[in-house]
Short mmCIF file of C-alpha atoms in Angstrom, two decimals:
data_model
loop_
_atom_site.label_atom_id
_atom_site.label_comp_id
_atom_site.label_asym_id
_atom_site.label_seq_id
_atom_site.Cartn_x
_atom_site.Cartn_y
_atom_site.Cartn_z
CA MET A 70 39.94 125.19 49.32
CA THR A 71 37.83 122.61 47.53
CA PRO A 72 34.77 124.14 45.71
CA THR A 73 31.26 123.14 46.93
CA THR A 74 30.02 120.20 45.15
CA THR A 75 26.49 120.57 46.48
CA PRO A 76 24.89 123.83 45.37
CA THR A 77 22.67 126.22 47.44
CA PRO A 78 19.48 127.00 45.51
CA LEU A 79 18.72 130.75 45.47
CA ARG A 80 16.02 132.98 43.74
CA ILE A 81 17.55 135.96 42.30
CA PRO A 82 15.70 139.39 41.41
CA ALA A 83 16.73 140.76 38.06
CA PHE A 84 19.49 143.45 38.48
CA SER A 85 21.86 145.07 35.78
CA VAL A 86 25.57 144.75 35.51
CA ALA A 87 27.81 147.12 33.25
CA GLY A 88 31.47 146.63 32.11
CA ILE A 89 33.15 145.27 29.10
CA ALA A 90 32.49 142.23 27.13
CA VAL A 91 33.73 139.63 24.96
CA ARG A 92 32.46 136.73 22.67
CA THR A 93 33.87 133.44 22.91
CA ARG A 94 33.38 129.83 23.25
CA ASN A 95 34.55 127.19 25.53
CA SER A 96 36.58 125.53 22.83
CA GLU A 97 38.64 128.71 22.18
CA GLU A 98 39.23 129.46 25.90
CA MET A 99 40.97 125.98 26.01
CA ASN A 100 43.58 127.23 23.53
CA PRO A 101 45.65 130.19 24.79
CA ALA A 102 46.50 131.45 21.43
CA VAL A 103 42.92 132.59 21.08
CA ALA A 104 41.46 132.64 24.39
CA ARG A 105 39.84 135.93 25.32
CA LEU A 106 38.87 135.85 28.94
CA GLY A 107 42.18 136.36 30.44
CA GLY A 108 42.37 139.62 28.18
CA LEU A 109 38.98 140.59 29.18
CA TRP A 110 39.79 140.66 32.93
CA ASN A 111 43.26 142.15 32.28
CA ARG A 112 41.65 145.11 30.52
CA PHE A 113 38.91 145.52 33.04
CA PHE A 114 41.44 145.93 36.01
CA SER A 115 44.10 147.63 34.17
CA GLN A 116 41.47 150.49 32.90
CA SER A 117 40.08 150.53 36.36
CA TRP A 118 36.31 149.67 34.96
CA GLU A 119 35.30 148.89 38.66
CA ARG A 120 35.60 152.70 39.54
CA LYS A 121 34.79 154.37 36.33
CA LEU A 122 31.03 153.31 36.25
CA PRO A 123 28.52 155.75 37.54
CA SER A 124 25.47 154.38 39.70
CA ARG A 125 27.57 151.12 40.80
CA GLY A 126 26.22 149.20 43.59
CA ASP A 127 27.49 149.54 47.15
CA ASP A 128 28.33 145.90 47.84
CA GLY A 129 31.58 145.88 46.14
CA ARG A 130 31.28 142.84 44.18
CA ILE A 131 32.75 142.46 40.65
CA PHE A 132 30.75 140.14 38.30
CA GLY A 133 31.49 137.88 35.31
CA VAL A 134 28.29 137.50 33.54
CA TYR A 135 27.68 134.90 30.87
CA SER A 136 24.83 135.65 28.33
CA GLY A 137 23.73 135.53 24.90
CA TYR A 138 24.38 131.82 24.57
CA GLU A 139 24.17 130.44 20.92
CA SER A 140 22.85 127.17 22.03
CA ASN A 141 24.36 125.64 25.16
CA GLU A 142 27.84 125.21 26.65
CA HIS A 143 29.34 124.05 23.20
CA GLY A 144 28.11 127.34 21.54
CA ALA A 145 29.21 130.88 21.66
CA PHE A 146 28.49 133.24 24.51
CA ASP A 147 29.20 136.77 25.79
CA VAL A 148 31.21 137.25 28.92
CA THR A 149 30.72 140.87 30.70
CA ALA A 150 33.22 141.78 33.32
CA GLY A 151 31.70 144.45 35.44
CA VAL A 152 29.91 145.79 38.34
CA ALA A 153 26.27 145.81 39.44
CA VAL A 154 24.84 149.19 38.49
CA ALA A 155 21.19 150.86 39.71
CA GLU A 156 20.91 152.93 36.54
CA PRO A 157 22.00 151.40 33.32
CA GLU A 158 20.70 154.02 31.29
CA LEU A 159 23.01 156.67 32.99
CA VAL A 160 25.79 154.23 32.43
CA GLN A 161 25.13 154.22 28.64
CA ARG A 162 24.82 157.96 28.52
CA THR A 163 28.07 158.70 30.39
CA VAL A 164 30.31 155.85 29.38
CA PRO A 165 29.26 154.89 25.87
CA ASP A 166 31.53 152.09 25.51
CA ALA A 167 30.43 150.33 28.50
CA HIS A 168 28.15 147.20 27.86
CA HIS A 169 25.16 146.48 30.12
CA ILE A 170 23.55 143.34 30.73
CA ASP A 171 20.48 142.48 32.70
CA ILE A 172 20.63 139.32 34.85
CA GLU A 173 17.38 137.27 34.54
CA ALA A 174 15.15 137.04 37.71
CA GLY A 175 14.92 133.41 38.55
CA ASP A 176 16.17 130.23 40.24
CA TYR A 177 19.98 129.77 40.40
CA LEU A 178 22.05 127.16 41.93
CA VAL A 179 25.08 128.68 43.69
CA PHE A 180 28.49 126.93 43.89
CA SER A 181 31.18 128.59 45.91
CA GLY A 182 34.86 128.40 45.56
CA GLU A 183 37.77 129.85 47.42
CA GLY A 184 41.46 130.03 46.78
CA ASP A 185 44.16 131.24 44.62
CA MET A 186 43.12 132.71 41.24
CA PRO A 187 42.56 131.48 38.55
CA GLN A 188 42.74 128.00 39.71
CA MET A 189 39.89 128.52 42.23
CA VAL A 190 37.39 129.43 39.34
CA ILE A 191 38.71 126.49 37.28
CA ASP A 192 38.07 124.10 40.08
CA THR A 193 34.66 125.54 40.63
CA TRP A 194 33.58 125.13 37.15
CA GLY A 195 34.81 121.75 37.16
CA ALA A 196 32.41 120.98 40.08
CA ILE A 197 29.74 122.64 38.30
CA TRP A 198 30.15 120.23 35.34
CA ALA A 199 30.47 117.13 37.62
CA TYR A 200 27.27 118.08 39.20
CA PHE A 201 25.50 118.75 36.00
CA ALA A 202 26.76 115.27 34.61
CA ARG A 203 25.56 113.59 37.82
CA ASN A 204 22.25 115.26 37.84
CA PRO A 205 20.96 115.20 34.25
CA GLN A 206 17.36 115.97 35.56
CA VAL A 207 18.58 119.39 36.47
CA GLN A 208 18.29 121.44 33.30
CA ARG A 209 20.35 124.68 32.66
CA ARG A 210 18.25 127.73 31.48
CA PHE A 211 21.23 129.26 29.17
CA GLY A 212 19.79 132.57 30.00
CA THR A 213 22.09 134.57 32.23
CA ASP A 214 24.91 132.82 34.57
CA PHE A 215 27.22 134.87 36.64
CA GLU A 216 30.40 134.79 38.90
CA ALA A 217 30.13 136.98 41.86
CA TYR A 218 33.57 137.85 43.41
CA SER A 219 33.36 138.86 47.00
CA GLY A 220 37.31 139.33 47.15
CA PRO A 221 40.37 138.33 45.41
CA ASP A 222 40.13 134.76 46.65
CA GLN A 223 36.37 133.82 46.67
CA VAL A 224 33.69 133.26 44.07
CA ALA A 225 30.11 132.35 43.98
CA ILE A 226 28.94 130.88 40.54
CA HIS A 227 25.28 131.38 39.95
CA ILE A 228 23.87 128.90 37.26
CA GLY A 229 20.27 129.65 36.01
CA ILE A 230 18.22 126.46 35.90
CA VAL A 231 14.70 125.72 34.55
CA GLY A 232 12.13 125.05 37.36
CA ASP A 233 12.51 125.46 40.99
CA ALA A 234 16.09 125.27 42.48
CA SER A 235 14.77 123.71 45.94
CA CYS A 236 14.07 120.38 44.26
CA CYS A 237 17.70 119.91 43.07
CA MET A 238 19.08 119.89 46.82
CA GLN A 239 17.19 116.80 47.69
CA GLN A 240 18.45 114.88 44.45
CA SER A 241 21.89 116.25 44.74
CA ALA A 242 22.42 115.83 48.60
CA ALA A 243 23.30 112.28 48.43
CA THR A 244 26.29 112.73 46.01
CA THR A 245 29.71 112.80 47.36
CA GLU A 246 31.84 112.50 44.16
CA PRO A 247 34.88 114.91 44.29
CA PRO A 248 34.99 117.82 42.07
CA VAL A 249 36.52 117.53 38.71
CA HIS A 250 39.89 119.34 38.62
CA SER A 251 40.71 119.25 35.06
CA ARG A 252 41.17 122.27 32.85
CA GLN A 253 40.18 120.21 29.88
CA LEU A 254 36.64 119.56 31.42
CA MET A 255 36.21 123.11 32.44
CA GLN A 256 33.21 124.52 30.54
CA LYS A 257 31.01 127.48 31.22
#
């Protein structure tokens, strides 16, 4: 299935995610010799992080959180693979090697993808970058962005924006260009 090219605006309350993290940059992720994200996800699942964290949420979703942006999509950033937790302090006390990040409350644009991993994520990020290229008036916040996985073949990528997300729908509704399906253009 093709990712959505017109995002859904959503106001998100603050919440916490705990798991494991790496620091990377998009240019490094394009080079398999130094890419870190595949190893992060392999470690997350092979060590059963989704089960070992106390106080985890009941919705069953797994998150990939982008935070600690050095500047923008060209600089370094942190990625946390984890689950929502109700009590981050409890996680820190009981699983000291866990990383925890607070998702910022605010307006997000949500892009959905469905299909086989990892191609669905690559295609959805391509659709995100095509959207922002066509809509330069919409500014990313570069605070926290996150992928929410509701199953092995479904992702909703939430991109934090400056201002009110509802304004973006009127401006982007007329856009019908197909999503970008190139790994070289995939940037987070």
